[in-house]
Amino acid sequence: METAKRGLLTAAVTVVCAVTVLALPGTAFAAPAPPPSPGTTASVTVVPDQDKELEAVREKLDKLYREAAVATEEYNAAEEKARQQSAQIVQLAKKIVEGRERLAELRTRAGAAAAAQYRGGGLPPEAHLMLSDDPQEFLDGAGRVRQGEHATEGLLGEMTRTQQDLEQYAQDAEAQMTKLEAGRKTKAEAQKKIEERIEAAEKVESELEQVEKERLALLEKRAAAEAQASWLSSGILDEIKGKATEQGAKAVAYATAQIGKPYQWGAEGPNTYDCSGLTSQAWISAGRAMPRTSQAQWEQLERVDVEDMRPGDLVIYFGDASHVGMYVGDGKIVHAPRPGRTVTLAGAGSMPILGVVRPDADAN
């Protein structure tokens, strides 16, 4: 019975493969297969219940990996904020050290000025005039005393301002530390969620037989192909005629050169990438500063209509902007899909498009 079941499942894979290939536009057809050998079932049909069960598995996996993708972008955002806050804390620390050194210098100068003023100005002006044989010398000396008083007042004022600056720097540093600590908690929570979702998805996949995994992969490809075919059926490619800019071509070249490298959440290369790590590093390599996450890319970069996109533009997916790919032309994107996958080409319409953004909008 077990052998017969294995034979049926293997034959079912063959049928699903054939159906999937026939559904893909522009597919070259191979020569007919040789007739079955004796003892082999000549024809089988896919068991609907099995396909239904696998479709449910596919949807469950898709949900888990989508939740992991959302958490990944939360992690990336927290990581980016932590970098910025850490840099600000370092700058504030430098200002505090410099301020303390300046304050010490000012105190030394103020002390010296006060001592000099005391030595030269201990008597009232009338006494200095009576003791001086030269009235002009008295006037010159009185002028120097006034200058010294003004200088001392200036030093005291600068000391006060420096002290106030130091207090403000300390308050700012404390505020940044508070934000940094909150960001660390957010990052830790996001990391926990990512790991839990990926672990759950891997557990689901590990419970499948090899033949079921192969059929599941076919179902995934078929779903993507159907979505892409539906997108193309609108005639969208007839409208998309934009040409890549010089920087856009460099970004595309970088991104496509990463094809085959593994997906890794939170990674920005050079050996592994997540979706926004790939797109941000591609544009950074082309000389453009870029937001780190797909949500920030969606929020901060200029948006363009889908029919106006050109190679190098970023296609943002899903209503929460949790995934991003780079348009490379001919209706395709390059992207880092999810854990267990590698950087690859895919149909631009194989996932629900939220919109398109342009990193080099000023290079029209």
XYZ file of C-alpha atoms in Angstrom:
364
model
C 0.000 0.000 0.000
C 2.797 2.417 0.914
C 4.571 1.718 -2.413
C 1.342 2.277 -4.325
C 0.767 5.559 -2.436
C 4.274 6.768 -3.293
C 3.674 5.890 -6.953
C 0.433 7.826 -6.996
C 1.998 10.905 -5.400
C 4.937 10.834 -7.820
C 2.596 10.587 -10.768
C 0.533 13.441 -9.315
C 3.639 15.629 -9.266
C 4.130 14.897 -12.967
C 0.578 15.983 -13.761
C 0.839 19.196 -11.710
C 4.152 19.982 -13.438
C 2.492 19.615 -16.797
C -0.444 21.805 -15.810
C 1.862 24.485 -14.411
C 4.091 24.555 -17.475
C 1.102 24.870 -19.787
C -0.163 27.798 -17.706
C 3.049 29.825 -18.097
C 3.097 32.259 -21.041
C 5.878 31.910 -23.556
C 6.984 28.444 -22.351
C 8.801 26.197 -24.792
C 7.272 22.725 -25.040
C 9.392 19.583 -24.841
C 8.948 16.519 -27.023
C 6.286 14.058 -25.898
C 7.379 11.700 -23.151
C 7.909 8.037 -24.080
C 5.074 5.621 -23.312
C 4.994 4.278 -19.776
C 6.895 1.112 -19.016
C 4.978 -2.020 -18.142
C 3.550 -1.995 -14.680
C 3.414 1.811 -14.513
C 0.094 3.602 -14.278
C -0.585 5.159 -17.669
C -2.442 8.227 -16.411
C -3.459 9.681 -13.085
C -5.286 12.758 -11.918
C -4.357 15.037 -9.059
C -6.390 14.212 -5.990
C -8.454 17.359 -5.260
C -8.384 16.852 -1.498
C -4.605 16.632 -1.494
C -4.291 19.818 -3.534
C -6.756 21.522 -1.234
C -4.736 20.485 1.803
C -1.488 21.666 0.237
C -3.082 24.950 -0.760
C -4.046 25.446 2.869
C -0.438 24.708 3.837
C 0.781 27.213 1.254
C -1.505 29.892 2.650
C -0.378 29.120 6.193
C 3.288 29.349 5.207
C 2.656 32.544 3.290
C 1.000 34.062 6.355
C 3.864 33.054 8.649
C 6.543 34.361 6.317
C 4.598 37.571 5.722
C 4.405 38.129 9.484
C 8.143 37.449 9.682
C 8.697 40.009 6.894
C 6.687 42.659 8.764
C 8.670 41.955 11.932
C 11.904 42.086 9.933
C 11.147 45.599 8.750
C 10.300 46.563 12.348
C 13.661 45.148 13.393
C 15.446 47.002 10.598
C 13.754 50.278 11.538
C 14.752 49.832 15.192
C 18.299 48.986 14.143
C 18.520 52.087 11.956
C 17.203 54.311 14.754
C 19.680 52.746 17.170
C 22.526 53.611 14.802
C 21.369 57.210 14.548
C 20.828 57.553 18.295
C 24.194 56.003 19.080
C 25.878 58.440 16.688
C 24.059 61.356 18.338
C 25.109 60.157 21.799
C 28.727 59.972 20.633
C 28.524 63.515 19.273
C 26.955 64.769 22.493
C 29.634 63.030 24.542
C 32.309 64.789 22.492
C 30.573 68.131 23.068
C 30.393 67.449 26.808
C 34.128 66.645 26.980
C 34.983 69.728 24.915
C 32.638 71.854 27.044
C 34.235 70.695 30.276
C 37.696 71.452 28.933
C 36.526 74.892 27.808
C 34.900 75.551 31.182
C 38.110 74.631 33.005
C 40.082 76.979 30.755
C 37.594 79.799 31.317
C 37.729 79.321 35.078
C 41.523 79.520 35.019
C 41.434 82.674 32.927
C 38.723 84.248 35.089
C 40.683 83.477 38.240
C 43.847 85.039 36.810
C 41.912 88.118 35.673
C 40.275 88.524 39.080
C 43.653 88.276 40.835
C 45.189 90.852 38.513
C 42.249 93.176 39.023
C 42.561 92.831 42.764
C 46.269 93.602 42.709
C 45.830 96.673 40.511
C 42.454 97.865 41.686
C 42.502 97.428 45.420
C 42.513 101.218 46.086
C 39.727 103.588 45.130
C 40.309 105.779 42.005
C 40.783 108.943 44.150
C 43.705 107.333 45.988
C 45.367 106.272 42.741
C 45.039 109.845 41.435
C 46.611 111.302 44.595
C 49.503 108.801 44.501
C 50.212 109.305 40.836
C 52.657 111.986 39.700
C 51.354 111.770 36.140
C 47.591 112.277 35.570
C 47.893 110.667 32.127
C 49.412 107.556 33.700
C 46.445 107.461 36.081
C 43.974 107.696 33.178
C 45.782 104.954 31.257
C 45.764 102.738 34.317
C 42.087 103.399 34.994
C 41.308 102.463 31.382
C 43.171 99.187 31.775
C 41.253 98.468 34.954
C 37.945 99.034 33.169
C 39.082 96.794 30.313
C 40.036 94.154 32.825
C 36.634 94.422 34.488
C 34.871 94.098 31.145
C 37.072 91.148 30.193
C 36.293 89.442 33.479
C 32.594 90.049 32.979
C 32.898 88.556 29.486
C 34.672 85.490 30.842
C 32.026 85.012 33.496
C 29.293 85.331 30.866
C 31.003 82.761 28.627
C 31.445 80.463 31.612
C 27.721 80.717 32.344
C 26.804 79.937 28.722
C 29.240 77.033 28.596
C 27.791 75.616 31.807
C 24.269 75.932 30.386
C 25.372 74.181 27.170
C 26.868 71.363 29.210
C 23.613 70.900 31.105
C 21.659 70.844 27.833
C 24.057 68.328 26.259
C 23.668 66.098 29.301
C 19.859 66.291 29.082
C 19.948 65.532 25.345
C 22.263 62.585 25.898
C 19.980 61.209 28.596
C 16.958 61.568 26.280
C 18.809 59.750 23.480
C 19.809 56.971 25.878
C 16.172 56.567 26.884
C 15.164 56.308 23.215
C 18.012 53.901 22.546
C 16.881 51.635 25.368
C 13.287 51.699 24.098
C 14.572 50.910 20.608
C 16.506 47.944 21.925
C 13.334 46.541 23.446
C 11.462 47.060 20.168
C 14.273 45.349 18.273
C 14.355 42.436 20.705
C 10.581 41.972 20.432
C 10.770 42.088 16.626
C 13.611 39.573 16.603
C 11.648 37.214 18.830
C 8.629 37.470 16.531
C 10.772 36.839 13.438
C 12.378 33.764 14.940
C 9.048 32.386 16.169
C 7.364 32.789 12.761
C 10.276 31.307 10.847
C 10.526 28.400 13.293
C 6.790 27.735 12.911
C 7.029 27.837 9.119
C 10.034 25.530 9.070
C 8.183 23.096 11.348
C 5.245 23.015 8.928
C 7.592 22.366 6.013
C 9.555 19.701 7.883
C 6.383 17.671 8.385
C 5.821 17.380 4.634
C 6.981 14.430 2.570
C 9.489 15.249 -0.164
C 6.903 14.741 -2.861
C 4.554 17.093 -1.034
C 7.289 19.712 -0.814
C 7.773 19.452 -4.567
C 4.073 19.794 -5.208
C 3.891 22.716 -2.784
C 6.685 24.463 -4.697
C 4.725 23.948 -7.894
C 1.607 25.414 -6.323
C 3.621 28.466 -5.238
C 5.024 28.924 -8.726
C 1.615 28.471 -10.282
C 0.048 31.080 -7.986
C 2.825 33.562 -8.832
C 2.528 32.818 -12.549
C -1.233 33.329 -12.495
C -0.862 36.647 -10.675
C 1.791 37.791 -13.162
C -0.332 36.690 -16.134
C -3.300 38.597 -14.750
C -1.148 41.718 -14.324
C 0.259 41.442 -17.846
C -3.190 40.852 -19.338
C -4.018 44.490 -18.623
C -1.519 45.496 -21.300
C 0.651 47.281 -18.737
C 3.895 46.437 -20.546
C 2.742 48.423 -23.559
C 2.755 51.510 -21.329
C 5.962 50.881 -19.383
C 8.646 52.310 -21.654
C 10.899 54.208 -19.231
C 14.667 53.916 -19.632
C 17.083 53.567 -16.719
C 19.192 56.545 -15.711
C 22.948 56.102 -15.334
C 22.601 55.610 -11.587
C 19.549 53.418 -12.069
C 21.504 51.133 -14.395
C 24.250 50.850 -11.769
C 21.699 49.962 -9.089
C 20.152 47.302 -11.340
C 23.574 45.877 -12.130
C 24.384 45.613 -8.429
C 21.059 44.002 -7.536
C 21.126 41.444 -10.349
C 24.720 40.539 -9.480
C 23.403 39.286 -6.122
C 21.088 36.714 -7.727
C 21.547 33.340 -6.060
C 22.676 34.726 -2.696
C 20.616 33.585 0.313
C 17.925 35.602 2.032
C 18.733 36.498 5.637
C 16.522 38.752 7.707
C 18.246 41.952 8.807
C 21.090 41.454 6.300
C 22.517 44.139 4.013
C 25.114 42.077 2.186
C 27.547 41.362 0.846
C 26.796 37.651 1.220
C 23.137 37.668 2.326
C 20.247 40.119 2.061
C 16.697 40.784 3.104
C 14.377 42.589 0.692
C 15.087 46.185 1.688
C 18.727 45.410 2.448
C 19.133 44.464 -1.221
C 17.400 47.548 -2.640
C 19.049 50.020 -0.266
C 22.551 48.652 -0.845
C 22.015 48.578 -4.604
C 21.230 52.283 -4.644
C 23.959 53.133 -2.143
C 26.404 51.406 -4.511
C 25.110 53.714 -7.247
C 25.860 56.766 -5.110
C 22.457 57.470 -3.556
C 21.663 57.635 0.148
C 18.687 55.398 0.828
C 16.183 54.693 3.612
C 16.843 51.260 5.123
C 13.352 49.745 5.295
C 10.666 49.145 2.690
C 8.205 51.274 4.696
C 10.670 54.178 4.868
C 11.385 53.815 1.156
C 7.654 53.998 0.493
C 7.189 57.009 2.771
C 10.261 59.046 1.865
C 10.955 58.457 -1.829
C 9.016 60.068 -4.656
C 6.118 57.987 -5.905
C 5.444 57.364 -9.590
C 2.642 55.621 -11.446
C 3.224 51.971 -12.290
C 2.973 52.677 -16.018
C 5.714 55.311 -15.667
C 8.255 53.134 -13.846
C 11.707 52.533 -15.223
C 14.529 50.107 -14.358
C 15.938 50.963 -10.933
C 12.590 52.049 -9.501
C 11.416 50.193 -6.404
C 8.150 48.274 -6.420
C 6.540 48.219 -2.973
C 4.244 45.300 -2.140
C 1.319 44.614 0.189
C -0.809 47.170 2.006
C 1.693 47.522 4.849
C 4.669 48.102 2.494
C 6.432 45.110 4.030
C 8.184 43.928 0.861
C 10.156 45.608 -1.906
C 11.809 44.612 -5.162
C 13.691 46.500 -7.855
C 12.207 46.800 -11.326
C 14.714 45.608 -13.945
C 12.578 45.886 -17.078
C 10.456 43.545 -19.218
C 7.877 43.219 -16.440
C 10.340 41.716 -13.936
C 11.840 42.586 -10.565
C 14.853 41.322 -8.668
C 14.195 40.727 -4.987
C 15.132 38.778 -1.878
C 11.893 36.819 -1.275
C 11.944 35.187 2.175
C 13.819 32.758 4.446
C 14.822 29.615 2.625
C 14.982 31.403 -0.728
C 17.682 33.225 -2.657
C 17.804 36.567 -4.466
C 15.974 35.978 -7.715
C 14.049 37.439 -10.639
C 10.263 37.400 -10.429
C 7.273 38.877 -12.203
C 6.620 42.417 -11.049
C 2.936 41.553 -10.770
C 3.387 38.253 -8.954
C 2.516 39.939 -5.628
C -0.020 42.669 -4.765
C 1.573 45.994 -5.750
C 1.125 48.897 -3.350
C 3.002 51.371 -5.512
C 6.286 52.405 -7.083
C 8.940 54.825 -5.744
C 11.904 56.429 -7.483
C 15.233 56.952 -5.669
C 16.643 59.208 -8.428
C 13.573 61.339 -9.115
C 15.781 64.375 -9.691
C 17.537 62.670 -12.629
C 14.776 62.986 -15.207
